[in-house]
Amino acid sequence: MSDKSAAENMLDAAAAKVNEAADRARAAGHEVAHAVTGDATDKARALEDRAKAEVHNREAHAEFNEGKREAQDGDGH
């Protein structure tokens, strides 16, 4: 991780959670489209969006944990 403040890490964590929610919403939309049309492309897009959501979830947890560590020690590392 970089030398960010606790607040910067927490802001990045929040942004990653927003991105995760958006990815999950898109995945749900593609699932509905697949259920209605049967188009395999929609199913593939749903899988891709869920994978992106998981990446954002991991980023959020990493940023949060780093922000928490920074808030406790405050050394900038």
PDB file of N, CA and C in Angstrom:
ATOM      1  N   MET A   1       0.842  -1.175   0.000  1.00  0.00           N
ATOM      2  CA  MET A   1       0.000   0.000   0.000  1.00  0.00           C
ATOM      3  C   MET A   1       0.890   1.242   0.000  1.00  0.00           C
ATOM      4  N   SER A   2       0.299   2.341  -0.344  1.00  0.00           N
ATOM      5  CA  SER A   2       1.051   3.586  -0.383  1.00  0.00           C
ATOM      6  C   SER A   2       0.993   4.275   0.967  1.00  0.00           C
ATOM      7  N   ASP A   3       1.669   5.392   1.056  1.00  0.00           N
ATOM      8  CA  ASP A   3       1.709   6.161   2.300  1.00  0.00           C
ATOM      9  C   ASP A   3       0.543   7.135   2.334  1.00  0.00           C
ATOM     10  N   LYS A   4      -0.650   6.611   2.518  1.00  0.00           N
ATOM     11  CA  LYS A   4      -1.841   7.441   2.589  1.00  0.00           C
ATOM     12  C   LYS A   4      -2.266   7.584   4.040  1.00  0.00           C
ATOM     13  N   SER A   5      -3.004   8.635   4.304  1.00  0.00           N
ATOM     14  CA  SER A   5      -3.532   8.826   5.650  1.00  0.00           C
ATOM     15  C   SER A   5      -4.680   7.850   5.892  1.00  0.00           C
ATOM     16  N   ALA A   6      -5.055   7.730   7.151  1.00  0.00           N
ATOM     17  CA  ALA A   6      -6.178   6.861   7.500  1.00  0.00           C
ATOM     18  C   ALA A   6      -7.441   7.305   6.769  1.00  0.00           C
ATOM     19  N   ALA A   7      -7.665   8.611   6.705  1.00  0.00           N
ATOM     20  CA  ALA A   7      -8.863   9.129   6.031  1.00  0.00           C
ATOM     21  C   ALA A   7      -8.846   8.793   4.544  1.00  0.00           C
ATOM     22  N   GLU A   8      -7.692   8.909   3.909  1.00  0.00           N
ATOM     23  CA  GLU A   8      -7.592   8.575   2.484  1.00  0.00           C
ATOM     24  C   GLU A   8      -7.869   7.097   2.249  1.00  0.00           C
ATOM     25  N   ASN A   9      -7.345   6.250   3.129  1.00  0.00           N
ATOM     26  CA  ASN A   9      -7.611   4.815   3.005  1.00  0.00           C
ATOM     27  C   ASN A   9      -9.092   4.525   3.189  1.00  0.00           C
ATOM     28  N   MET A  10      -9.716   5.156   4.167  1.00  0.00           N
ATOM     29  CA  MET A  10     -11.140   4.921   4.419  1.00  0.00           C
ATOM     30  C   MET A  10     -11.987   5.426   3.249  1.00  0.00           C
ATOM     31  N   LEU A  11     -11.600   6.550   2.674  1.00  0.00           N
ATOM     32  CA  LEU A  11     -12.312   7.063   1.500  1.00  0.00           C
ATOM     33  C   LEU A  11     -12.176   6.107   0.327  1.00  0.00           C
ATOM     34  N   ASP A  12     -10.982   5.578   0.127  1.00  0.00           N
ATOM     35  CA  ASP A  12     -10.771   4.596  -0.946  1.00  0.00           C
ATOM     36  C   ASP A  12     -11.573   3.328  -0.687  1.00  0.00           C
ATOM     37  N   ALA A  13     -11.665   2.908   0.581  1.00  0.00           N
ATOM     38  CA  ALA A  13     -12.470   1.738   0.927  1.00  0.00           C
ATOM     39  C   ALA A  13     -13.935   1.984   0.600  1.00  0.00           C
ATOM     40  N   ALA A  14     -14.420   3.161   0.940  1.00  0.00           N
ATOM     41  CA  ALA A  14     -15.820   3.491   0.648  1.00  0.00           C
ATOM     42  C   ALA A  14     -16.072   3.521  -0.857  1.00  0.00           C
ATOM     43  N   ALA A  15     -15.145   4.076  -1.607  1.00  0.00           N
ATOM     44  CA  ALA A  15     -15.297   4.119  -3.064  1.00  0.00           C
ATOM     45  C   ALA A  15     -15.320   2.712  -3.646  1.00  0.00           C
ATOM     46  N   ALA A  16     -14.475   1.832  -3.129  1.00  0.00           N
ATOM     47  CA  ALA A  16     -14.459   0.450  -3.609  1.00  0.00           C
ATOM     48  C   ALA A  16     -15.778  -0.247  -3.295  1.00  0.00           C
ATOM     49  N   LYS A  17     -16.381   0.046  -2.126  1.00  0.00           N
ATOM     50  CA  LYS A  17     -17.671  -0.551  -1.785  1.00  0.00           C
ATOM     51  C   LYS A  17     -18.776  -0.028  -2.710  1.00  0.00           C
ATOM     52  N   VAL A  18     -18.722   1.236  -3.078  1.00  0.00           N
ATOM     53  CA  VAL A  18     -19.693   1.787  -4.032  1.00  0.00           C
ATOM     54  C   VAL A  18     -19.538   1.081  -5.377  1.00  0.00           C
ATOM     55  N   ASN A  19     -18.300   0.905  -5.808  1.00  0.00           N
ATOM     56  CA  ASN A  19     -18.055   0.201  -7.073  1.00  0.00           C
ATOM     57  C   ASN A  19     -18.537  -1.243  -6.995  1.00  0.00           C
ATOM     58  N   GLU A  20     -18.322  -1.872  -5.850  1.00  0.00           N
ATOM     59  CA  GLU A  20     -18.800  -3.248  -5.669  1.00  0.00           C
ATOM     60  C   GLU A  20     -20.321  -3.306  -5.808  1.00  0.00           C
ATOM     61  N   ALA A  21     -21.009  -2.387  -5.163  1.00  0.00           N
ATOM     62  CA  ALA A  21     -22.476  -2.362  -5.234  1.00  0.00           C
ATOM     63  C   ALA A  21     -22.946  -2.139  -6.672  1.00  0.00           C
ATOM     64  N   ALA A  22     -22.280  -1.248  -7.387  1.00  0.00           N
ATOM     65  CA  ALA A  22     -22.645  -1.000  -8.783  1.00  0.00           C
ATOM     66  C   ALA A  22     -22.429  -2.252  -9.634  1.00  0.00           C
ATOM     67  N   ASP A  23     -21.315  -2.937  -9.408  1.00  0.00           N
ATOM     68  CA  ASP A  23     -21.042  -4.177 -10.143  1.00  0.00           C
ATOM     69  C   ASP A  23     -22.110  -5.230  -9.855  1.00  0.00           C
ATOM     70  N   ARG A  24     -22.502  -5.354  -8.597  1.00  0.00           N
ATOM     71  CA  ARG A  24     -23.519  -6.343  -8.229  1.00  0.00           C
ATOM     72  C   ARG A  24     -24.879  -5.976  -8.835  1.00  0.00           C
ATOM     73  N   ALA A  25     -25.184  -4.698  -8.888  1.00  0.00           N
ATOM     74  CA  ALA A  25     -26.443  -4.262  -9.508  1.00  0.00           C
ATOM     75  C   ALA A  25     -26.438  -4.570 -11.007  1.00  0.00           C
ATOM     76  N   ARG A  26     -25.313  -4.301 -11.662  1.00  0.00           N
ATOM     77  CA  ARG A  26     -25.209  -4.623 -13.095  1.00  0.00           C
ATOM     78  C   ARG A  26     -25.341  -6.125 -13.312  1.00  0.00           C
ATOM     79  N   ALA A  27     -24.711  -6.912 -12.446  1.00  0.00           N
ATOM     80  CA  ALA A  27     -24.797  -8.370 -12.568  1.00  0.00           C
ATOM     81  C   ALA A  27     -26.251  -8.820 -12.444  1.00  0.00           C
ATOM     82  N   ALA A  28     -26.972  -8.251 -11.497  1.00  0.00           N
ATOM     83  CA  ALA A  28     -28.386  -8.606 -11.325  1.00  0.00           C
ATOM     84  C   ALA A  28     -29.187  -8.239 -12.567  1.00  0.00           C
ATOM     85  N   GLY A  29     -28.899  -7.093 -13.145  1.00  0.00           N
ATOM     86  CA  GLY A  29     -29.578  -6.690 -14.379  1.00  0.00           C
ATOM     87  C   GLY A  29     -29.310  -7.655 -15.514  1.00  0.00           C
ATOM     88  N   HIS A  30     -28.081  -8.094 -15.632  1.00  0.00           N
ATOM     89  CA  HIS A  30     -27.738  -9.058 -16.683  1.00  0.00           C
ATOM     90  C   HIS A  30     -28.409 -10.409 -16.428  1.00  0.00           C
ATOM     91  N   GLU A  31     -28.519 -10.792 -15.152  1.00  0.00           N
ATOM     92  CA  GLU A  31     -29.218 -12.041 -14.816  1.00  0.00           C
ATOM     93  C   GLU A  31     -30.684 -11.970 -15.233  1.00  0.00           C
ATOM     94  N   VAL A  32     -31.319 -10.839 -14.971  1.00  0.00           N
ATOM     95  CA  VAL A  32     -32.716 -10.665 -15.375  1.00  0.00           C
ATOM     96  C   VAL A  32     -32.823 -10.712 -16.896  1.00  0.00           C
ATOM     97  N   ALA A  33     -31.915 -10.012 -17.568  1.00  0.00           N
ATOM     98  CA  ALA A  33     -31.945 -10.024 -19.036  1.00  0.00           C
ATOM     99  C   ALA A  33     -31.753 -11.436 -19.572  1.00  0.00           C
ATOM    100  N   HIS A  34     -30.852 -12.192 -18.954  1.00  0.00           N
ATOM    101  CA  HIS A  34     -30.631 -13.574 -19.381  1.00  0.00           C
ATOM    102  C   HIS A  34     -31.892 -14.408 -19.151  1.00  0.00           C
ATOM    103  N   ALA A  35     -32.549 -14.206 -18.016  1.00  0.00           N
ATOM    104  CA  ALA A  35     -33.765 -14.969 -17.717  1.00  0.00           C
ATOM    105  C   ALA A  35     -34.882 -14.650 -18.707  1.00  0.00           C
ATOM    106  N   VAL A  36     -34.924 -13.410 -19.164  1.00  0.00           N
ATOM    107  CA  VAL A  36     -35.983 -12.996 -20.091  1.00  0.00           C
ATOM    108  C   VAL A  36     -35.671 -13.434 -21.517  1.00  0.00           C
ATOM    109  N   THR A  37     -34.422 -13.207 -21.936  1.00  0.00           N
ATOM    110  CA  THR A  37     -34.088 -13.465 -23.345  1.00  0.00           C
ATOM    111  C   THR A  37     -33.390 -14.794 -23.584  1.00  0.00           C
ATOM    112  N   GLY A  38     -32.745 -15.333 -22.540  1.00  0.00           N
ATOM    113  CA  GLY A  38     -31.972 -16.555 -22.726  1.00  0.00           C
ATOM    114  C   GLY A  38     -30.643 -16.318 -23.419  1.00  0.00           C
ATOM    115  N   ASP A  39     -30.264 -15.069 -23.612  1.00  0.00           N
ATOM    116  CA  ASP A  39     -29.020 -14.718 -24.301  1.00  0.00           C
ATOM    117  C   ASP A  39     -27.818 -15.043 -23.413  1.00  0.00           C
ATOM    118  N   ALA A  40     -26.939 -15.889 -23.915  1.00  0.00           N
ATOM    119  CA  ALA A  40     -25.761 -16.306 -23.154  1.00  0.00           C
ATOM    120  C   ALA A  40     -24.811 -15.140 -22.891  1.00  0.00           C
ATOM    121  N   THR A  41     -24.853 -14.127 -23.723  1.00  0.00           N
ATOM    122  CA  THR A  41     -24.004 -12.952 -23.516  1.00  0.00           C
ATOM    123  C   THR A  41     -24.347 -12.278 -22.199  1.00  0.00           C
ATOM    124  N   ASP A  42     -25.632 -12.199 -21.890  1.00  0.00           N
ATOM    125  CA  ASP A  42     -26.038 -11.599 -20.621  1.00  0.00           C
ATOM    126  C   ASP A  42     -25.524 -12.404 -19.442  1.00  0.00           C
ATOM    127  N   LYS A  43     -25.557 -13.714 -19.548  1.00  0.00           N
ATOM    128  CA  LYS A  43     -25.047 -14.579 -18.481  1.00  0.00           C
ATOM    129  C   LYS A  43     -23.544 -14.342 -18.292  1.00  0.00           C
ATOM    130  N   ALA A  44     -22.812 -14.233 -19.386  1.00  0.00           N
ATOM    131  CA  ALA A  44     -21.372 -13.983 -19.321  1.00  0.00           C
ATOM    132  C   ALA A  44     -21.085 -12.623 -18.702  1.00  0.00           C
ATOM    133  N   ARG A  45     -21.862 -11.622 -19.066  1.00  0.00           N
ATOM    134  CA  ARG A  45     -21.675 -10.289 -18.484  1.00  0.00           C
ATOM    135  C   ARG A  45     -21.974 -10.295 -16.990  1.00  0.00           C
ATOM    136  N   ALA A  46     -22.965 -11.064 -16.571  1.00  0.00           N
ATOM    137  CA  ALA A  46     -23.281 -11.174 -15.143  1.00  0.00           C
ATOM    138  C   ALA A  46     -22.111 -11.796 -14.399  1.00  0.00           C
ATOM    139  N   LEU A  47     -21.526 -12.832 -14.953  1.00  0.00           N
ATOM    140  CA  LEU A  47     -20.363 -13.468 -14.328  1.00  0.00           C
ATOM    141  C   LEU A  47     -19.186 -12.495 -14.230  1.00  0.00           C
ATOM    142  N   GLU A  48     -18.968 -11.743 -15.284  1.00  0.00           N
ATOM    143  CA  GLU A  48     -17.889 -10.764 -15.299  1.00  0.00           C
ATOM    144  C   GLU A  48     -18.123  -9.682 -14.238  1.00  0.00           C
ATOM    145  N   ASP A  49     -19.347  -9.181 -14.141  1.00  0.00           N
ATOM    146  CA  ASP A  49     -19.645  -8.145 -13.162  1.00  0.00           C
ATOM    147  C   ASP A  49     -19.524  -8.668 -11.728  1.00  0.00           C
ATOM    148  N   ARG A  50     -19.903  -9.912 -11.497  1.00  0.00           N
ATOM    149  CA  ARG A  50     -19.730 -10.483 -10.155  1.00  0.00           C
ATOM    150  C   ARG A  50     -18.250 -10.623  -9.812  1.00  0.00           C
ATOM    151  N   ALA A  51     -17.436 -10.988 -10.789  1.00  0.00           N
ATOM    152  CA  ALA A  51     -15.994 -11.084 -10.562  1.00  0.00           C
ATOM    153  C   ALA A  51     -15.409  -9.708 -10.234  1.00  0.00           C
ATOM    154  N   LYS A  52     -15.840  -8.689 -10.955  1.00  0.00           N
ATOM    155  CA  LYS A  52     -15.386  -7.326 -10.667  1.00  0.00           C
ATOM    156  C   LYS A  52     -15.819  -6.904  -9.261  1.00  0.00           C
ATOM    157  N   ALA A  53     -17.032  -7.283  -8.872  1.00  0.00           N
ATOM    158  CA  ALA A  53     -17.524  -6.950  -7.531  1.00  0.00           C
ATOM    159  C   ALA A  53     -16.642  -7.572  -6.465  1.00  0.00           C
ATOM    160  N   GLU A  54     -16.215  -8.800  -6.686  1.00  0.00           N
ATOM    161  CA  GLU A  54     -15.342  -9.463  -5.715  1.00  0.00           C
ATOM    162  C   GLU A  54     -13.987  -8.768  -5.616  1.00  0.00           C
ATOM    163  N   VAL A  55     -13.476  -8.313  -6.739  1.00  0.00           N
ATOM    164  CA  VAL A  55     -12.209  -7.569  -6.720  1.00  0.00           C
ATOM    165  C   VAL A  55     -12.385  -6.288  -5.910  1.00  0.00           C
ATOM    166  N   HIS A  56     -13.469  -5.564  -6.158  1.00  0.00           N
ATOM    167  CA  HIS A  56     -13.720  -4.331  -5.406  1.00  0.00           C
ATOM    168  C   HIS A  56     -13.924  -4.622  -3.922  1.00  0.00           C
ATOM    169  N   ASN A  57     -14.548  -5.730  -3.603  1.00  0.00           N
ATOM    170  CA  ASN A  57     -14.733  -6.107  -2.205  1.00  0.00           C
ATOM    171  C   ASN A  57     -13.376  -6.333  -1.525  1.00  0.00           C
ATOM    172  N   ARG A  58     -12.487  -7.048  -2.199  1.00  0.00           N
ATOM    173  CA  ARG A  58     -11.155  -7.282  -1.629  1.00  0.00           C
ATOM    174  C   ARG A  58     -10.380  -5.976  -1.480  1.00  0.00           C
ATOM    175  N   GLU A  59     -10.504  -5.081  -2.481  1.00  0.00           N
ATOM    176  CA  GLU A  59      -9.837  -3.780  -2.395  1.00  0.00           C
ATOM    177  C   GLU A  59     -10.369  -2.989  -1.204  1.00  0.00           C
ATOM    178  N   ALA A  60     -11.672  -3.020  -1.008  1.00  0.00           N
ATOM    179  CA  ALA A  60     -12.283  -2.280   0.097  1.00  0.00           C
ATOM    180  C   ALA A  60     -11.760  -2.788   1.434  1.00  0.00           C
ATOM    181  N   HIS A  61     -11.695  -4.099   1.582  1.00  0.00           N
ATOM    182  CA  HIS A  61     -11.208  -4.657   2.838  1.00  0.00           C
ATOM    183  C   HIS A  61      -9.740  -4.307   3.071  1.00  0.00           C
ATOM    184  N   ALA A  62      -8.937  -4.370   2.025  1.00  0.00           N
ATOM    185  CA  ALA A  62      -7.518  -4.035   2.161  1.00  0.00           C
ATOM    186  C   ALA A  62      -7.335  -2.565   2.534  1.00  0.00           C
ATOM    187  N   GLU A  63      -8.061  -1.685   1.870  1.00  0.00           N
ATOM    188  CA  GLU A  63      -7.962  -0.248   2.171  1.00  0.00           C
ATOM    189  C   GLU A  63      -8.447   0.038   3.593  1.00  0.00           C
ATOM    190  N   PHE A  64      -9.546  -0.595   3.983  1.00  0.00           N
ATOM    191  CA  PHE A  64     -10.075  -0.389   5.330  1.00  0.00           C
ATOM    192  C   PHE A  64      -9.055  -0.841   6.372  1.00  0.00           C
ATOM    193  N   ASN A  65      -8.510  -2.026   6.180  1.00  0.00           N
ATOM    194  CA  ASN A  65      -7.527  -2.548   7.139  1.00  0.00           C
ATOM    195  C   ASN A  65      -6.292  -1.659   7.212  1.00  0.00           C
ATOM    196  N   GLU A  66      -5.842  -1.166   6.070  1.00  0.00           N
ATOM    197  CA  GLU A  66      -4.693  -0.263   6.060  1.00  0.00           C
ATOM    198  C   GLU A  66      -5.043   1.051   6.757  1.00  0.00           C
ATOM    199  N   GLY A  67      -6.230   1.568   6.517  1.00  0.00           N
ATOM    200  CA  GLY A  67      -6.658   2.790   7.188  1.00  0.00           C
ATOM    201  C   GLY A  67      -6.755   2.604   8.688  1.00  0.00           C
ATOM    202  N   LYS A  68      -7.243   1.462   9.100  1.00  0.00           N
ATOM    203  CA  LYS A  68      -7.341   1.155  10.531  1.00  0.00           C
ATOM    204  C   LYS A  68      -5.949   1.086  11.166  1.00  0.00           C
ATOM    205  N   ARG A  69      -5.019   0.420  10.473  1.00  0.00           N
ATOM    206  CA  ARG A  69      -3.646   0.358  10.979  1.00  0.00           C
ATOM    207  C   ARG A  69      -3.040   1.757  11.078  1.00  0.00           C
ATOM    208  N   GLU A  70      -3.272   2.559  10.046  1.00  0.00           N
ATOM    209  CA  GLU A  70      -2.725   3.922  10.023  1.00  0.00           C
ATOM    210  C   GLU A  70      -3.336   4.760  11.145  1.00  0.00           C
ATOM    211  N   ALA A  71      -4.606   4.580  11.410  1.00  0.00           N
ATOM    212  CA  ALA A  71      -5.254   5.332  12.480  1.00  0.00           C
ATOM    213  C   ALA A  71      -4.676   4.939  13.842  1.00  0.00           C
ATOM    214  N   GLN A  72      -4.255   3.697  13.971  1.00  0.00           N
ATOM    215  CA  GLN A  72      -3.723   3.220  15.255  1.00  0.00           C
ATOM    216  C   GLN A  72      -2.268   3.626  15.453  1.00  0.00           C
ATOM    217  N   ASP A  73      -1.458   3.562  14.378  1.00  0.00           N
ATOM    218  CA  ASP A  73      -0.049   3.888  14.577  1.00  0.00           C
ATOM    219  C   ASP A  73       0.335   5.271  14.053  1.00  0.00           C
ATOM    220  N   GLY A  74      -0.387   5.772  13.047  1.00  0.00           N
ATOM    221  CA  GLY A  74      -0.192   7.128  12.557  1.00  0.00           C
ATOM    222  C   GLY A  74       1.186   7.447  12.012  1.00  0.00           C
ATOM    223  N   ASP A  75       1.945   6.449  11.600  1.00  0.00           N
ATOM    224  CA  ASP A  75       3.307   6.723  11.128  1.00  0.00           C
ATOM    225  C   ASP A  75       3.394   6.963   9.624  1.00  0.00           C
ATOM    226  N   GLY A  76       2.286   6.839   8.911  1.00  0.00           N
ATOM    227  CA  GLY A  76       2.310   7.080   7.471  1.00  0.00           C
ATOM    228  C   GLY A  76       2.767   5.897   6.656  1.00  0.00           C
ATOM    229  N   HIS A  77       2.936   4.737   7.277  1.00  0.00           N
ATOM    230  CA  HIS A  77       3.376   3.524   6.544  1.00  0.00           C
ATOM    231  C   HIS A  77       2.418   2.409   6.759  1.00  0.00           C
TER     232      HIS A  77
END
